[in-house]
Short mmCIF file of C-alpha atoms in Angstrom, two decimals:
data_model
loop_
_atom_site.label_atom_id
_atom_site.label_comp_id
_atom_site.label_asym_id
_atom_site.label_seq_id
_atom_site.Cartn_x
_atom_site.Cartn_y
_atom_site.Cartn_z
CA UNK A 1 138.78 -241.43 126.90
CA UNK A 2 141.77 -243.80 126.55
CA UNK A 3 140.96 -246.74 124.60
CA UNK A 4 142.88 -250.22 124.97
CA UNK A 5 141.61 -252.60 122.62
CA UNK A 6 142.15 -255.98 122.60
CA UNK A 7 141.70 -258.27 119.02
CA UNK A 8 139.40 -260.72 120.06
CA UNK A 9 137.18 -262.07 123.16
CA UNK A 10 137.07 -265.13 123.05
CA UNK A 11 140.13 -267.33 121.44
CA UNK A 12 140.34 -271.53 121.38
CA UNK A 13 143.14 -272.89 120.56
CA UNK A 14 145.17 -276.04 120.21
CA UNK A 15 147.73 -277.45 122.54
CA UNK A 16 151.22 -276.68 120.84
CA UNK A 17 149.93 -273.96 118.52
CA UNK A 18 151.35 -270.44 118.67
CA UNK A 19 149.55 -267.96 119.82
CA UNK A 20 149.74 -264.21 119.06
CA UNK A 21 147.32 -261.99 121.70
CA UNK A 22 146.92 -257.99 120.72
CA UNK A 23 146.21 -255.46 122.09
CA UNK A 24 146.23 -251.47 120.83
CA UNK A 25 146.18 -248.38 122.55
CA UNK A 26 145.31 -244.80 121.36
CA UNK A 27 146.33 -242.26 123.73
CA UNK A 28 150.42 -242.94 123.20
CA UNK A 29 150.98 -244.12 126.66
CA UNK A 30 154.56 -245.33 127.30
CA UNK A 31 153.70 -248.41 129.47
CA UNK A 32 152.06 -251.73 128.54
CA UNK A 33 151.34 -254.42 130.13
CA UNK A 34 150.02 -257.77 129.97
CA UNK A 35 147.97 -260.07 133.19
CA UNK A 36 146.74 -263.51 133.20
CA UNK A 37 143.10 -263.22 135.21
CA UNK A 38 142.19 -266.64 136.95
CA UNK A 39 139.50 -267.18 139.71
CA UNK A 40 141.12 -267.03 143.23
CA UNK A 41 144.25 -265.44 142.22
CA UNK A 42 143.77 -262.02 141.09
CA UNK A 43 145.35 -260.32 138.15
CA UNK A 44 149.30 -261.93 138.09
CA UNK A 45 151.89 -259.62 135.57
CA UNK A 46 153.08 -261.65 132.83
CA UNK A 47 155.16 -258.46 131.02
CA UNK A 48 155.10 -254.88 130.65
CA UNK A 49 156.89 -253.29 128.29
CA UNK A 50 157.99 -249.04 128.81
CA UNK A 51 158.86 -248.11 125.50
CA UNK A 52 159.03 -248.91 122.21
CA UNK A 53 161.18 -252.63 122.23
CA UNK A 54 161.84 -252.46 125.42
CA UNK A 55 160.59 -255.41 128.11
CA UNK A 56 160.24 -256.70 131.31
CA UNK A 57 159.68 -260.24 133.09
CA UNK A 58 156.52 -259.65 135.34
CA UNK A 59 155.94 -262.14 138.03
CA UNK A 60 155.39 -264.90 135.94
CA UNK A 61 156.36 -265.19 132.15
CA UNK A 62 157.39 -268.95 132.17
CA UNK A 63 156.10 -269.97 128.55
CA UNK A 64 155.23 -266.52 126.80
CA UNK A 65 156.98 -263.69 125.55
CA UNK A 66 155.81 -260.36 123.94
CA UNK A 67 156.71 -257.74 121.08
CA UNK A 68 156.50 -254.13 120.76
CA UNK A 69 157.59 -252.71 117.64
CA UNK A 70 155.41 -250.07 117.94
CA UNK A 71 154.28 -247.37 120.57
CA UNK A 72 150.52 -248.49 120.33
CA UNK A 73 150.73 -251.94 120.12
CA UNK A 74 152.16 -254.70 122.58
CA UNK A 75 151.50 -258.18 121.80
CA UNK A 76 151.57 -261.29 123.79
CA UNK A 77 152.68 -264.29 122.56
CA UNK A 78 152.07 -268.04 123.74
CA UNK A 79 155.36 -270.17 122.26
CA UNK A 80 154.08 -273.45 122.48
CA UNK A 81 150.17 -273.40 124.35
CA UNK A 82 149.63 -275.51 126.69
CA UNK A 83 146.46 -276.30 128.80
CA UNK A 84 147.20 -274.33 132.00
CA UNK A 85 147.61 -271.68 129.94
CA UNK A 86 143.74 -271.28 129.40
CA UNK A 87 143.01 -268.12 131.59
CA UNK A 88 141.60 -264.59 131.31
CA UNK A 89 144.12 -262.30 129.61
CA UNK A 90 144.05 -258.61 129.99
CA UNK A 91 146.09 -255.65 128.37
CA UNK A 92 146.80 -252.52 130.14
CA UNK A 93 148.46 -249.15 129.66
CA UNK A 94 149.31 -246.10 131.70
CA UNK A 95 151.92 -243.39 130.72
CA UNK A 96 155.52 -243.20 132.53
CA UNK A 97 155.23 -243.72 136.61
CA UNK A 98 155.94 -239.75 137.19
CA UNK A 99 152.42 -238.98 136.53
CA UNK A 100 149.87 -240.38 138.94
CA UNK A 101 147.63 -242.26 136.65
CA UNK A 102 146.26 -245.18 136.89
CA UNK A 103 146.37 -248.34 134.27
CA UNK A 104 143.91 -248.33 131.54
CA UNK A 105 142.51 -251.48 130.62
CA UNK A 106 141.21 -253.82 127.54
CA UNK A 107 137.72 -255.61 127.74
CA UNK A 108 139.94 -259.13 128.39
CA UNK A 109 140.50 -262.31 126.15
CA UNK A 110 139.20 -265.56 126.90
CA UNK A 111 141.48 -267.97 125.52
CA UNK A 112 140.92 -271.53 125.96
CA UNK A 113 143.63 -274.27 124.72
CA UNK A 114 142.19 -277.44 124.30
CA UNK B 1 158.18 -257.22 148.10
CA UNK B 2 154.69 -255.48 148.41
CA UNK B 3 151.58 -257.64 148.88
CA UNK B 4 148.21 -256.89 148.81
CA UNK B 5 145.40 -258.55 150.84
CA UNK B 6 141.78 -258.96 150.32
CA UNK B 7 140.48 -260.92 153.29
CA UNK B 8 136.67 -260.85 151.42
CA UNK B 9 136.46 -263.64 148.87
CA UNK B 10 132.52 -262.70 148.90
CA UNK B 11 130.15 -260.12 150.00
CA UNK B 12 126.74 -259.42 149.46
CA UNK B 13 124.60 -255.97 150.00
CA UNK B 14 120.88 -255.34 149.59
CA UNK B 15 120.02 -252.37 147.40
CA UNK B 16 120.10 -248.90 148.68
CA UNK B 17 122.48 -250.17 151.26
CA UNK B 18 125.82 -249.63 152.73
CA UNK B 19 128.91 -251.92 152.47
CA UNK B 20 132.75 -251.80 153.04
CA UNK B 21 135.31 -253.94 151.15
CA UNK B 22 138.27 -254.67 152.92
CA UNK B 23 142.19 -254.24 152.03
CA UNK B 24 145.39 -254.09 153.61
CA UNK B 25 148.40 -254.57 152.46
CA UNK B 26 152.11 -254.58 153.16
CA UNK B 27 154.99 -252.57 152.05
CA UNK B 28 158.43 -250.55 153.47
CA UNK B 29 157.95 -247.96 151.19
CA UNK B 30 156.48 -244.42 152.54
CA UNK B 31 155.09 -242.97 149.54
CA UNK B 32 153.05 -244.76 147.51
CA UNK B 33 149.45 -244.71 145.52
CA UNK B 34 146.53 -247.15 146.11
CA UNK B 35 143.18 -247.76 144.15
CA UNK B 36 140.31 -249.83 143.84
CA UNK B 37 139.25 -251.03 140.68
CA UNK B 38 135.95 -252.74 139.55
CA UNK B 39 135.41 -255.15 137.01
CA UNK B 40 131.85 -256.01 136.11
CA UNK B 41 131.06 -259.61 134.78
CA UNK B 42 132.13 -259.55 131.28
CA UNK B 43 133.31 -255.94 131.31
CA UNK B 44 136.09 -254.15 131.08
CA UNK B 45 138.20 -253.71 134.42
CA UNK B 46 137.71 -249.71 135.08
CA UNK B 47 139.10 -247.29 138.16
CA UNK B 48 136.59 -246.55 140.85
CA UNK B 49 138.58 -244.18 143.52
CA UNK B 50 142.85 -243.70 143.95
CA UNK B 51 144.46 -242.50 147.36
CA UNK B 52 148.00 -241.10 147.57
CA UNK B 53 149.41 -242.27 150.54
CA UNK B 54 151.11 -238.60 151.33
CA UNK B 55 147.16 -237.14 151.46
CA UNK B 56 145.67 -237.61 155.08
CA UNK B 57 142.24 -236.78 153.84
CA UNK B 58 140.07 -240.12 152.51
CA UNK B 59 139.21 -240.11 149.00
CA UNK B 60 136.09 -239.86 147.92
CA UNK B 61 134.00 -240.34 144.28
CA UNK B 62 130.19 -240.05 144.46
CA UNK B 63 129.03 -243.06 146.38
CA UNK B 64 132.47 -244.54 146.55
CA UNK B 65 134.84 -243.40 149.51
CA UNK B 66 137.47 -244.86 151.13
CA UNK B 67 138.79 -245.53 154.83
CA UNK B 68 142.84 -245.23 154.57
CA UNK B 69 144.69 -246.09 157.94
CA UNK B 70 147.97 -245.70 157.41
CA UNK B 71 149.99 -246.64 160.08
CA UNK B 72 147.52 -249.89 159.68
CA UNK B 73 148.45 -250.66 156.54
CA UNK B 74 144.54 -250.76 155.54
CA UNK B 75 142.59 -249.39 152.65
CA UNK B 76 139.02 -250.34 152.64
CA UNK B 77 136.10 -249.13 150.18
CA UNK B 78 132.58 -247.95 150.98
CA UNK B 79 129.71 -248.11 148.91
CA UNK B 80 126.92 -245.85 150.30
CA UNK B 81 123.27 -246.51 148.54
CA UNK B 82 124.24 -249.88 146.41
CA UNK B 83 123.31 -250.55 143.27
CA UNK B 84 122.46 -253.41 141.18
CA UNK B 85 125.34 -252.00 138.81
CA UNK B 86 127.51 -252.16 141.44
CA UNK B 87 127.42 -255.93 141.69
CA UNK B 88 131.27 -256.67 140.03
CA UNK B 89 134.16 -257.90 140.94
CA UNK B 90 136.67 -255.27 143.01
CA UNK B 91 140.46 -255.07 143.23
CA UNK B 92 141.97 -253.26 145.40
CA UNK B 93 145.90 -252.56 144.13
CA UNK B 94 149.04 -251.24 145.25
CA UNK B 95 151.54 -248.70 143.07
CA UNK B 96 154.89 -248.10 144.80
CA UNK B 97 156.15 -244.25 144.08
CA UNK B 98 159.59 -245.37 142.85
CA UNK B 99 158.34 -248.46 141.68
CA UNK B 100 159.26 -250.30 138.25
CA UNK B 101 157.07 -248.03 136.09
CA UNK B 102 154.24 -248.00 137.07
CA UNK B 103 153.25 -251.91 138.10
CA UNK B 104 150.41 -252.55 140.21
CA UNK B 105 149.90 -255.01 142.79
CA UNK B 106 146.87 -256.52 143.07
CA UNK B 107 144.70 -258.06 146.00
CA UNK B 108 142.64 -261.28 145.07
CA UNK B 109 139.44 -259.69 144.47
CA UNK B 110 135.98 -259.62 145.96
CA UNK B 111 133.02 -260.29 144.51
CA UNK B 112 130.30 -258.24 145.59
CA UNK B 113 126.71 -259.19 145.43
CA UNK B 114 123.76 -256.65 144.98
CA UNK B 115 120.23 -258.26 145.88
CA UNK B 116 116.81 -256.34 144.83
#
């Protein structure tokens, strides 16, 4: 089974503090991709990333920006956090779009910014 | 741009029951894949059932089918003989055939309710 694992749960943190979200896969899928969860509003696409260095804007990346140095690792970063930025935030992989899979997803962090 | 519609904020089933969650969405593209995904409260988000929109025939996964129309632009889920582990929240999400690799589109959710 693919496994997409996120580093932590549950995450406070301070207004203006940076904030570094991971997440790891282990079945060397080519796409990543990161989703802010909040009540009422579905699952909205930060990034995704399709290979190794390479991103994407998703439909709303005001305020974060992400890293993949590696194949099995895409992280999420939060420049400066602010307060509407505490949300649901979910990880996801899938290999390249000629194969009909579907995304493979993390168990979620909570972060709250206070 | 594609959207994705879940008209169902709520729903509630008693056990051993039968209900239908409701989707439609809206694109220009002809081939494309839709799925339904589940997401139990504190769980991990996990597939229940995919359709590809070339394949007439519904698809179907144990107690999970769906109703695809089409020409309606609708893509709604059945759940035959609920159970209490079926109480989650579902998304319902698009996938373009050509689209930018691989990015889903995804309805609002509904949150389904399982009473004993």
């Amino acid at each position: 089974d693919v496994k997409v694992t996120q580093s932590s749960r549950y995450l406070v943190k301070r207004t203006g503090e940076k904030v570094f979200l991971e997440c790891v896969q282990d079945m060397d899928h080519e796409n990543m991709f990161w989703y802010r969860q909040d009540p009422g509003l579905g699952l909205r696409l930060i990034y995704f990333s399709y290979d190794v260095k390479m991103k994407e804007k998703g439909d709303i990346p005001e305020g974060y920006s992400v890293s993949r140095e590696k194949k099995e690792r895409f992280s999420l970063i939060l420049e400066s956090a602010s307060t509407n930025q505490t949300s649901m935030y979910l990880c996801a992989s899938s290999p390249p779009d000629r194969k009909n899979q579907p995304q493979h997803f993390g168990d979620g962090t909570r972060l709250s910014i206070l | 741009a594609q959207t994705v519609t879940q008209s169902q904020p709520e729903m509630s089933v008693q056990e051993a029951e039968t209900v239908t969650l409701s989707c439609t969405y809206d694109t220009s593209e002809s081939d494309y894949y839709l799925f339904w995904y589940k997401q139990p409260p504190s769980r991990q988000m996990i597939l229940v059932i995919r359709q590809e929109a070339y394949k007439q025939q519904n698809a179907t996964e144990n107690r999970f089918s769906v109703n695809f129309q089409k020409a309606a632009k609708s893509f709604s889920l059945k759940i035959s003989d609920s159970q209490l582990g079926d109480a989650a929240m579902y998304f319902c999400a698009y996938k373009g055939y050509g689209g930018s690799q691989g990015n889903l589109i995804f309805g609002k959710g509904t949150k389904l309710s399982v009473k004993p």
